[in-house]
mmCIF file of C-alpha atoms in Angstrom:
data_model
loop_
_atom_site.group_PDB
_atom_site.id
_atom_site.type_symbol
_atom_site.label_atom_id
_atom_site.label_comp_id
_atom_site.label_asym_id
_atom_site.label_seq_id
_atom_site.Cartn_x
_atom_site.Cartn_y
_atom_site.Cartn_z
ATOM 1 C CA MET A 1 -14.029 83.235 149.095
ATOM 2 C CA GLU A 2 -14.038 86.980 148.639
ATOM 3 C CA GLN A 3 -15.260 89.152 151.473
ATOM 4 C CA SER A 4 -15.421 92.915 151.603
ATOM 5 C CA GLY A 5 -17.792 94.219 154.203
ATOM 6 C CA THR A 6 -20.348 96.533 155.751
ATOM 7 C CA PRO A 7 -20.076 97.664 159.406
ATOM 8 C CA LEU A 8 -22.611 95.020 160.458
ATOM 9 C CA PHE A 9 -20.662 92.335 158.621
ATOM 10 C CA PHE A 10 -17.422 93.305 160.375
ATOM 11 C CA LEU A 11 -19.139 93.482 163.772
ATOM 12 C CA LEU A 12 -20.628 89.993 163.434
ATOM 13 C CA SER A 13 -17.336 88.669 162.068
ATOM 14 C CA ALA A 14 -15.496 90.043 165.107
ATOM 15 C CA ILE A 15 -17.994 88.324 167.414
ATOM 16 C CA PHE A 16 -17.506 85.029 165.562
ATOM 17 C CA VAL A 17 -13.715 85.396 165.844
ATOM 18 C CA VAL A 18 -14.018 85.815 169.615
ATOM 19 C CA ILE A 19 -16.260 82.742 169.854
ATOM 20 C CA ALA A 20 -13.790 80.713 167.772
ATOM 21 C CA GLY A 21 -10.958 81.870 170.034
ATOM 22 C CA VAL A 22 -12.865 80.785 173.140
ATOM 23 C CA MET A 23 -13.581 77.409 171.508
ATOM 24 C CA MET A 24 -9.888 76.976 170.835
ATOM 25 C CA LEU A 25 -8.867 77.792 174.408
ATOM 26 C CA LEU A 26 -11.530 75.491 175.866
ATOM 27 C CA GLY A 27 -10.440 72.623 173.621
ATOM 28 C CA ALA A 28 -6.706 73.088 174.161
ATOM 29 C CA LYS A 29 -6.503 70.579 177.011
ATOM 30 C CA LYS A 30 -8.213 67.906 174.907
ATOM 31 C CA HIS A 31 -5.459 68.219 172.296
ATOM 32 C CA LYS A 32 -2.667 68.415 174.890
ATOM 33 C CA VAL A 33 -1.871 72.031 174.100
ATOM 34 C CA SER A 34 -1.127 74.533 176.871
ATOM 35 C CA LEU A 35 -3.266 77.649 177.204
ATOM 36 C CA CYS A 36 -0.178 79.747 176.459
ATOM 37 C CA SER A 37 0.502 77.887 173.218
ATOM 38 C CA ALA A 38 -3.174 77.990 172.245
ATOM 39 C CA GLY A 39 -3.358 81.723 172.900
ATOM 40 C CA VAL A 40 -0.227 82.499 170.900
ATOM 41 C CA PHE A 41 -1.387 80.258 168.072
ATOM 42 C CA ALA A 42 -4.851 81.850 167.997
ATOM 43 C CA VAL A 43 -3.478 85.396 167.823
ATOM 44 C CA LEU A 44 -0.849 84.548 165.195
ATOM 45 C CA SER A 45 -3.414 82.642 163.118
ATOM 46 C CA LEU A 46 -5.730 85.644 163.101
ATOM 47 C CA VAL A 47 -3.004 88.182 162.277
ATOM 48 C CA LEU A 48 -1.216 86.106 159.624
ATOM 49 C CA GLY A 49 -4.505 84.742 158.287
ATOM 50 C CA LEU A 50 -5.895 88.221 157.657
ATOM 51 C CA PHE A 51 -2.588 89.392 156.177
ATOM 52 C CA PHE A 52 -2.284 86.542 153.658
ATOM 53 C CA ALA A 53 -6.025 86.580 152.950
ATOM 54 C CA ARG A 54 -5.700 90.227 151.988
ATOM 55 C CA LEU A 55 -2.414 89.725 150.150
ATOM 56 C CA ILE A 56 -3.747 87.038 147.813
ATOM 57 C CA PHE A 57 -6.701 89.247 147.015
ATOM 58 C CA CYS A 58 -4.550 92.314 146.321
ATOM 59 C CA ILE A 59 -1.910 90.676 144.124
ATOM 60 C CA ASN A 60 -4.550 89.677 141.588
ATOM 61 C CA PRO A 61 -3.945 92.120 138.694
ATOM 62 C CA GLU A 62 -7.644 92.739 138.058
ATOM 63 C CA LYS A 63 -8.421 93.467 141.716
ATOM 64 C CA ALA A 64 -5.179 95.393 142.283
ATOM 65 C CA SER A 65 -6.110 97.867 139.539
ATOM 66 C CA ILE A 66 -9.312 98.629 141.442
ATOM 67 C CA ILE A 67 -7.812 98.676 144.936
ATOM 68 C CA PHE A 68 -4.647 100.720 144.340
ATOM 69 C CA TYR A 69 -5.807 103.047 141.539
ATOM 70 C CA ASP A 70 -8.603 105.607 141.451
ATOM 71 C CA GLU A 71 -11.127 106.189 138.662
ATOM 72 C CA LEU A 72 -8.630 108.351 136.770
ATOM 73 C CA GLY A 73 -5.994 105.609 136.858
ATOM 74 C CA GLN A 74 -3.776 107.357 139.405
ATOM 75 C CA TYR A 75 -1.919 105.297 142.016
ATOM 76 C CA THR A 76 -3.380 105.875 145.487
ATOM 77 C CA GLY A 77 -0.629 104.211 147.546
ATOM 78 C CA THR A 78 -0.331 101.037 149.596
ATOM 79 C CA GLY A 79 -2.652 102.335 152.301
ATOM 80 C CA ALA A 80 -5.557 100.718 150.452
ATOM 81 C CA PHE A 81 -4.128 97.324 151.441
ATOM 82 C CA TRP A 82 -5.363 97.953 154.993
ATOM 83 C CA GLN A 83 -8.796 99.212 153.908
ATOM 84 C CA PRO A 84 -10.814 96.088 153.081
ATOM 85 C CA VAL A 85 -14.175 97.866 152.806
ATOM 86 C CA GLY A 86 -15.216 97.598 149.180
ATOM 87 C CA SER A 87 -12.546 95.035 148.286
ATOM 88 C CA GLY A 88 -11.992 91.808 150.220
ATOM 89 C CA PHE A 89 -10.168 88.791 151.653
ATOM 90 C CA HIS A 90 -9.565 85.301 150.340
ATOM 91 C CA VAL A 91 -10.041 82.012 152.192
ATOM 92 C CA GLY A 92 -6.922 80.472 150.645
ATOM 93 C CA GLY A 93 -4.746 83.163 152.173
ATOM 94 C CA PHE A 94 -6.339 82.670 155.581
ATOM 95 C CA SER A 95 -5.550 78.945 155.423
ATOM 96 C CA LEU A 96 -1.946 79.781 154.532
ATOM 97 C CA GLY A 97 -1.788 82.101 157.524
ATOM 98 C CA ILE A 98 -2.945 79.325 159.862
ATOM 99 C CA PHE A 99 -0.220 76.987 158.611
ATOM 100 C CA ALA A 100 2.408 79.719 158.945
ATOM 101 C CA ALA A 101 1.221 80.451 162.493
ATOM 102 C CA ALA A 102 1.468 76.770 163.415
ATOM 103 C CA PHE A 103 5.045 76.493 162.156
ATOM 104 C CA ILE A 104 5.991 79.622 164.119
ATOM 105 C CA THR A 105 4.136 78.724 167.328
ATOM 106 C CA ALA A 106 5.377 75.123 167.589
ATOM 107 C CA PRO A 107 9.092 75.906 168.144
ATOM 108 C CA LEU A 108 8.329 79.191 169.897
ATOM 109 C CA THR A 109 6.207 77.592 172.651
ATOM 110 C CA LYS A 110 7.695 74.090 172.390
ATOM 111 C CA ALA A 111 4.314 72.645 171.400
ATOM 112 C CA LYS A 112 3.775 69.735 169.025
ATOM 113 C CA LEU A 113 2.829 70.822 165.523
ATOM 114 C CA PHE A 114 0.101 68.225 164.950
ATOM 115 C CA ASN A 115 -1.498 68.959 168.314
ATOM 116 C CA LEU A 116 -1.599 72.658 167.460
ATOM 117 C CA MET A 117 -3.211 71.992 164.096
ATOM 118 C CA ASP A 118 -5.794 69.695 165.686
ATOM 119 C CA SER A 119 -6.686 72.359 168.240
ATOM 120 C CA ILE A 120 -7.701 74.885 165.581
ATOM 121 C CA CYS A 121 -9.688 72.576 163.282
ATOM 122 C CA LEU A 122 -13.113 72.841 164.898
ATOM 123 C CA PRO A 123 -12.872 76.585 165.700
ATOM 124 C CA ALA A 124 -11.776 77.235 162.103
ATOM 125 C CA LEU A 125 -14.719 75.231 160.744
ATOM 126 C CA PHE A 126 -17.096 77.176 162.964
ATOM 127 C CA LEU A 127 -15.624 80.495 161.854
ATOM 128 C CA PHE A 128 -15.864 79.583 158.166
ATOM 129 C CA ALA A 129 -19.476 78.391 158.498
ATOM 130 C CA ALA A 130 -20.522 81.478 160.472
ATOM 131 C CA ILE A 131 -18.946 83.985 158.087
ATOM 132 C CA ARG A 132 -20.311 82.146 155.063
ATOM 133 C CA PHE A 133 -23.765 82.331 156.650
ATOM 134 C CA ILE A 134 -23.660 86.148 156.830
ATOM 135 C CA GLU A 135 -21.818 86.588 153.522
ATOM 136 C CA PRO A 136 -24.618 88.591 151.795
ATOM 137 C CA LEU A 137 -24.069 91.307 154.435
ATOM 138 C CA SER A 138 -20.548 91.814 153.065
ATOM 139 C CA ASP A 139 -22.012 93.672 150.103
ATOM 140 C CA THR A 140 -25.626 94.835 150.311
ATOM 141 C CA GLU A 141 -25.599 96.264 146.779
ATOM 142 C CA THR A 142 -24.997 92.935 145.052
ATOM 143 C CA LEU A 143 -26.028 89.371 145.826
ATOM 144 C CA LYS A 144 -22.802 87.851 147.131
ATOM 145 C CA GLY A 145 -22.797 84.121 147.730
ATOM 146 C CA PHE A 146 -25.499 83.235 145.201
ATOM 147 C CA SER A 147 -25.607 81.228 141.982
ATOM 148 C CA ASP A 148 -26.553 82.391 138.512
ATOM 149 C CA VAL A 149 -30.216 82.940 137.704
ATOM 150 C CA MET A 150 -32.360 79.790 137.538
ATOM 151 C CA GLU A 151 -35.183 80.175 135.030
ATOM 152 C CA ASN A 152 -37.120 77.112 136.229
ATOM 153 C CA GLY A 153 -38.283 77.584 139.796
ATOM 154 C CA SER A 154 -40.218 74.341 140.101
ATOM 155 C CA PHE A 155 -37.845 72.938 142.703
ATOM 156 C CA CYS A 156 -36.903 76.249 144.311
ATOM 157 C CA PHE A 157 -37.827 76.874 147.913
ATOM 158 C CA THR A 158 -36.693 79.189 150.670
ATOM 159 C CA PRO A 159 -34.351 79.751 152.447
ATOM 160 C CA LEU A 160 -31.948 77.982 150.047
ATOM 161 C CA PHE A 161 -33.284 79.947 147.082
ATOM 162 C CA TYR A 162 -33.654 83.699 146.672
ATOM 163 C CA LYS A 163 -36.620 84.996 144.706
ATOM 164 C CA ILE A 164 -36.103 87.863 142.258
ATOM 165 C CA GLU A 165 -39.083 89.643 140.742
ATOM 166 C CA GLY A 166 -38.680 91.789 137.656
ATOM 167 C CA MET A 167 -40.678 93.077 134.711
ATOM 168 C CA ASP A 168 -40.510 92.262 131.030
ATOM 169 C CA TRP A 169 -40.585 95.729 129.487
ATOM 170 C CA ASP A 170 -41.809 94.348 126.147
ATOM 171 C CA THR A 171 -44.890 92.561 127.487
ATOM 172 C CA GLY A 172 -45.331 94.256 130.852
ATOM 173 C CA GLU A 173 -45.510 90.890 132.584
ATOM 174 C CA THR A 174 -43.860 90.102 135.911
ATOM 175 C CA ILE A 175 -40.835 87.816 135.645
ATOM 176 C CA ILE A 176 -39.897 85.583 138.569
ATOM 177 C CA GLN A 177 -36.361 84.227 138.740
ATOM 178 C CA TRP A 178 -34.466 82.321 141.405
ATOM 179 C CA LYS A 179 -30.907 82.157 142.690
ATOM 180 C CA LEU A 180 -29.458 79.399 144.839
ATOM 181 C CA ALA A 181 -28.047 80.630 148.156
ATOM 182 C CA VAL A 182 -24.658 78.961 147.667
ATOM 183 C CA HIS A 183 -23.302 80.558 150.836
ATOM 184 C CA LEU A 184 -25.939 78.702 152.884
ATOM 185 C CA VAL A 185 -25.105 75.395 151.201
ATOM 186 C CA GLU A 186 -21.401 75.883 151.951
ATOM 187 C CA SER A 187 -22.151 76.845 155.548
ATOM 188 C CA MET A 188 -24.462 73.857 156.098
ATOM 189 C CA LEU A 189 -21.924 71.389 154.697
ATOM 190 C CA VAL A 190 -19.226 72.683 157.022
ATOM 191 C CA VAL A 191 -21.599 72.525 160.012
ATOM 192 C CA ILE A 192 -22.263 68.855 159.181
ATOM 193 C CA ILE A 193 -18.501 68.191 159.139
ATOM 194 C CA LEU A 194 -18.130 70.074 162.415
ATOM 195 C CA PHE A 195 -20.744 67.945 164.184
ATOM 196 C CA ALA A 196 -19.374 64.749 162.633
ATOM 197 C CA LEU A 197 -15.880 65.391 164.004
ATOM 198 C CA HIS A 198 -16.367 67.203 167.304
ATOM 199 C CA ARG A 199 -16.912 64.096 169.479
ATOM 200 C CA LYS A 200 -14.423 61.844 167.744
ATOM 201 C CA LYS A 201 -11.043 60.980 169.225
ATOM 202 C CA PHE A 202 -8.075 60.806 166.881
ATOM 203 C CA ALA A 203 -4.345 60.330 167.098
ATOM 204 C CA PRO A 204 -2.394 63.621 166.827
ATOM 205 C CA GLY A 205 -2.602 65.011 163.310
ATOM 206 C CA ILE A 206 -5.444 62.808 162.075
ATOM 207 C CA LEU A 207 -8.173 65.327 162.935
ATOM 208 C CA SER A 208 -6.310 67.924 160.878
ATOM 209 C CA MET A 209 -6.053 65.544 157.938
ATOM 210 C CA TYR A 210 -9.729 64.595 158.046
ATOM 211 C CA THR A 211 -10.755 68.217 158.394
ATOM 212 C CA ALA A 212 -8.679 69.290 155.393
ATOM 213 C CA VAL A 213 -9.970 66.489 153.138
ATOM 214 C CA LEU A 214 -13.631 66.809 154.144
ATOM 215 C CA PHE A 215 -13.582 70.599 154.010
ATOM 216 C CA THR A 216 -12.014 70.887 150.561
ATOM 217 C CA THR A 217 -14.130 68.137 148.981
ATOM 218 C CA SER A 218 -17.330 69.621 150.416
ATOM 219 C CA GLN A 219 -16.571 73.072 148.987
ATOM 220 C CA PHE A 220 -15.542 72.229 145.425
ATOM 221 C CA LEU A 221 -19.056 71.760 144.005
ATOM 222 C CA PRO A 222 -20.666 74.786 145.713
ATOM 223 C CA GLU A 223 -17.700 76.923 144.657
ATOM 224 C CA SER A 224 -18.384 76.046 141.010
ATOM 225 C CA LEU A 225 -21.934 77.413 141.353
ATOM 226 C CA ARG A 226 -20.858 80.870 142.482
ATOM 227 C CA GLN A 227 -21.366 83.815 140.134
ATOM 228 C CA ASP A 228 -20.174 86.734 142.237
ATOM 229 C CA GLY A 229 -16.840 87.979 140.933
ATOM 230 C CA GLN A 230 -14.401 85.304 142.051
ATOM 231 C CA LEU A 231 -10.657 85.657 141.644
ATOM 232 C CA CYS A 232 -9.834 83.845 138.402
ATOM 233 C CA ILE A 233 -6.698 82.912 136.493
ATOM 234 C CA SER A 234 -8.705 81.682 133.517
ATOM 235 C CA ILE A 235 -12.362 81.131 132.694
ATOM 236 C CA PHE A 236 -12.315 77.686 134.374
ATOM 237 C CA LEU A 237 -9.577 78.121 136.971
ATOM 238 C CA ARG A 238 -10.390 80.084 140.097
ATOM 239 C CA VAL A 239 -7.851 80.944 142.761
ATOM 240 C CA THR A 240 -10.093 79.227 145.313
ATOM 241 C CA TYR A 241 -9.847 75.987 143.312
ATOM 242 C CA ILE A 242 -6.076 76.215 143.469
ATOM 243 C CA SER A 243 -6.023 76.824 147.236
ATOM 244 C CA TYR A 244 -8.464 73.970 147.875
ATOM 245 C CA GLY A 245 -6.573 71.723 145.480
ATOM 246 C CA VAL A 246 -3.183 72.398 147.084
ATOM 247 C CA LEU A 247 -4.571 71.758 150.577
ATOM 248 C CA PHE A 248 -6.359 68.614 149.406
ATOM 249 C CA GLY A 249 -3.354 67.300 147.468
ATOM 250 C CA CYS A 250 -0.826 67.872 150.252
ATOM 251 C CA THR A 251 -3.137 66.220 152.762
ATOM 252 C CA LEU A 252 -3.694 63.181 150.559
ATOM 253 C CA LEU A 253 0.033 62.784 149.961
ATOM 254 C CA PHE A 254 0.678 62.869 153.696
ATOM 255 C CA LEU A 255 -2.108 60.358 154.393
ATOM 256 C CA MET A 256 -0.762 58.184 151.588
ATOM 257 C CA TYR A 257 2.691 58.245 153.157
ATOM 258 C CA ARG A 258 1.340 57.296 156.586
ATOM 259 C CA ALA A 259 -0.822 54.502 155.160
ATOM 260 C CA TRP A 260 2.139 53.156 153.182
ATOM 261 C CA ASN A 261 4.158 53.055 156.394
ATOM 262 C CA HIS A 262 1.368 50.956 157.907
ATOM 263 C CA GLY A 263 1.557 48.355 155.152
ATOM 264 C CA ILE A 264 -1.237 49.423 152.759
ATOM 265 C CA PRO A 265 -0.209 48.772 149.096
ATOM 266 C CA ILE A 266 0.880 51.911 147.320
ATOM 267 C CA LYS A 267 -1.010 50.965 144.115
ATOM 268 C CA ARG A 268 -4.301 50.703 145.973
ATOM 269 C CA LEU A 269 -3.784 54.097 147.588
ATOM 270 C CA ALA A 270 -2.839 55.698 144.272
ATOM 271 C CA ALA A 271 -5.944 54.282 142.562
ATOM 272 C CA GLU A 272 -8.263 55.548 145.295
ATOM 273 C CA ILE A 273 -6.725 59.017 145.234
ATOM 274 C CA LEU A 274 -6.911 59.134 141.426
ATOM 275 C CA ILE A 275 -10.647 58.428 141.529
ATOM 276 C CA VAL A 276 -11.218 61.210 144.051
ATOM 277 C CA VAL A 277 -9.133 63.692 142.032
ATOM 278 C CA ILE A 278 -11.040 62.865 138.819
ATOM 279 C CA CYS A 279 -14.369 63.440 140.587
ATOM 280 C CA MET A 280 -13.168 66.791 141.915
ATOM 281 C CA GLY A 281 -11.953 67.751 138.447
ATOM 282 C CA LEU A 282 -15.412 67.009 137.016
ATOM 283 C CA PHE A 283 -16.954 69.301 139.646
ATOM 284 C CA VAL A 284 -14.643 72.107 138.528
ATOM 285 C CA VAL A 285 -15.425 71.668 134.826
ATOM 286 C CA LEU A 286 -19.159 71.330 135.348
#
């Protein structure tokens, strides 16, 4: 996820952050977290989330050359780190910031780590879905959050598809092309997860595990359809894949450990996880 931003995008994002914060405070009692702990955790998550989200974006060599150097190749200083307009943030860094905030808040406020993580799951899902929904506003000059051009528009319909009209300069005929609104697909999938989990009751830590697994698996396929300048290590390997994969893998290992402690055979767990990993790998390649 790369976000830069227009003033309207930042204004709406700020409103969504406030709503997510209110959701977290209102749900604190349900997860046996004090309002003090929830408030500290919310603020730290936002600050550290934005810092790491920006950091991961800026340490990419390709992006860093654009952010910290002008058109003549002269170094402009580190001040550009704090000027996200025209550059961006990354969802993997924001996730890292949330985890860091949880590990700081738990001993600081004497709250339980799993309860803290559970308390932020639904607000974080809401925030992701809302910002994904308005993603095209982050750059009005290009179509952010859309797929590559689809020549065959037989199955294309709005609002999931964006219609592009052009002209063939050789024949003078009008050309109609379509792009899938990937950002809407991602947002809708997360909203489904949000509604599926919001009324459920789980033991401490389980909501966090379910959220991590469902979120990462739901985003792998849409992420592979994006064609809007993602951070890449190679032609097939995007930084977002790595962040989703690390979160997914760590969660599965933890769930595997807990299930093993409850008497489920380790071979059965390993086989099930292997199948899921293979399917996710196929999504990345395709």
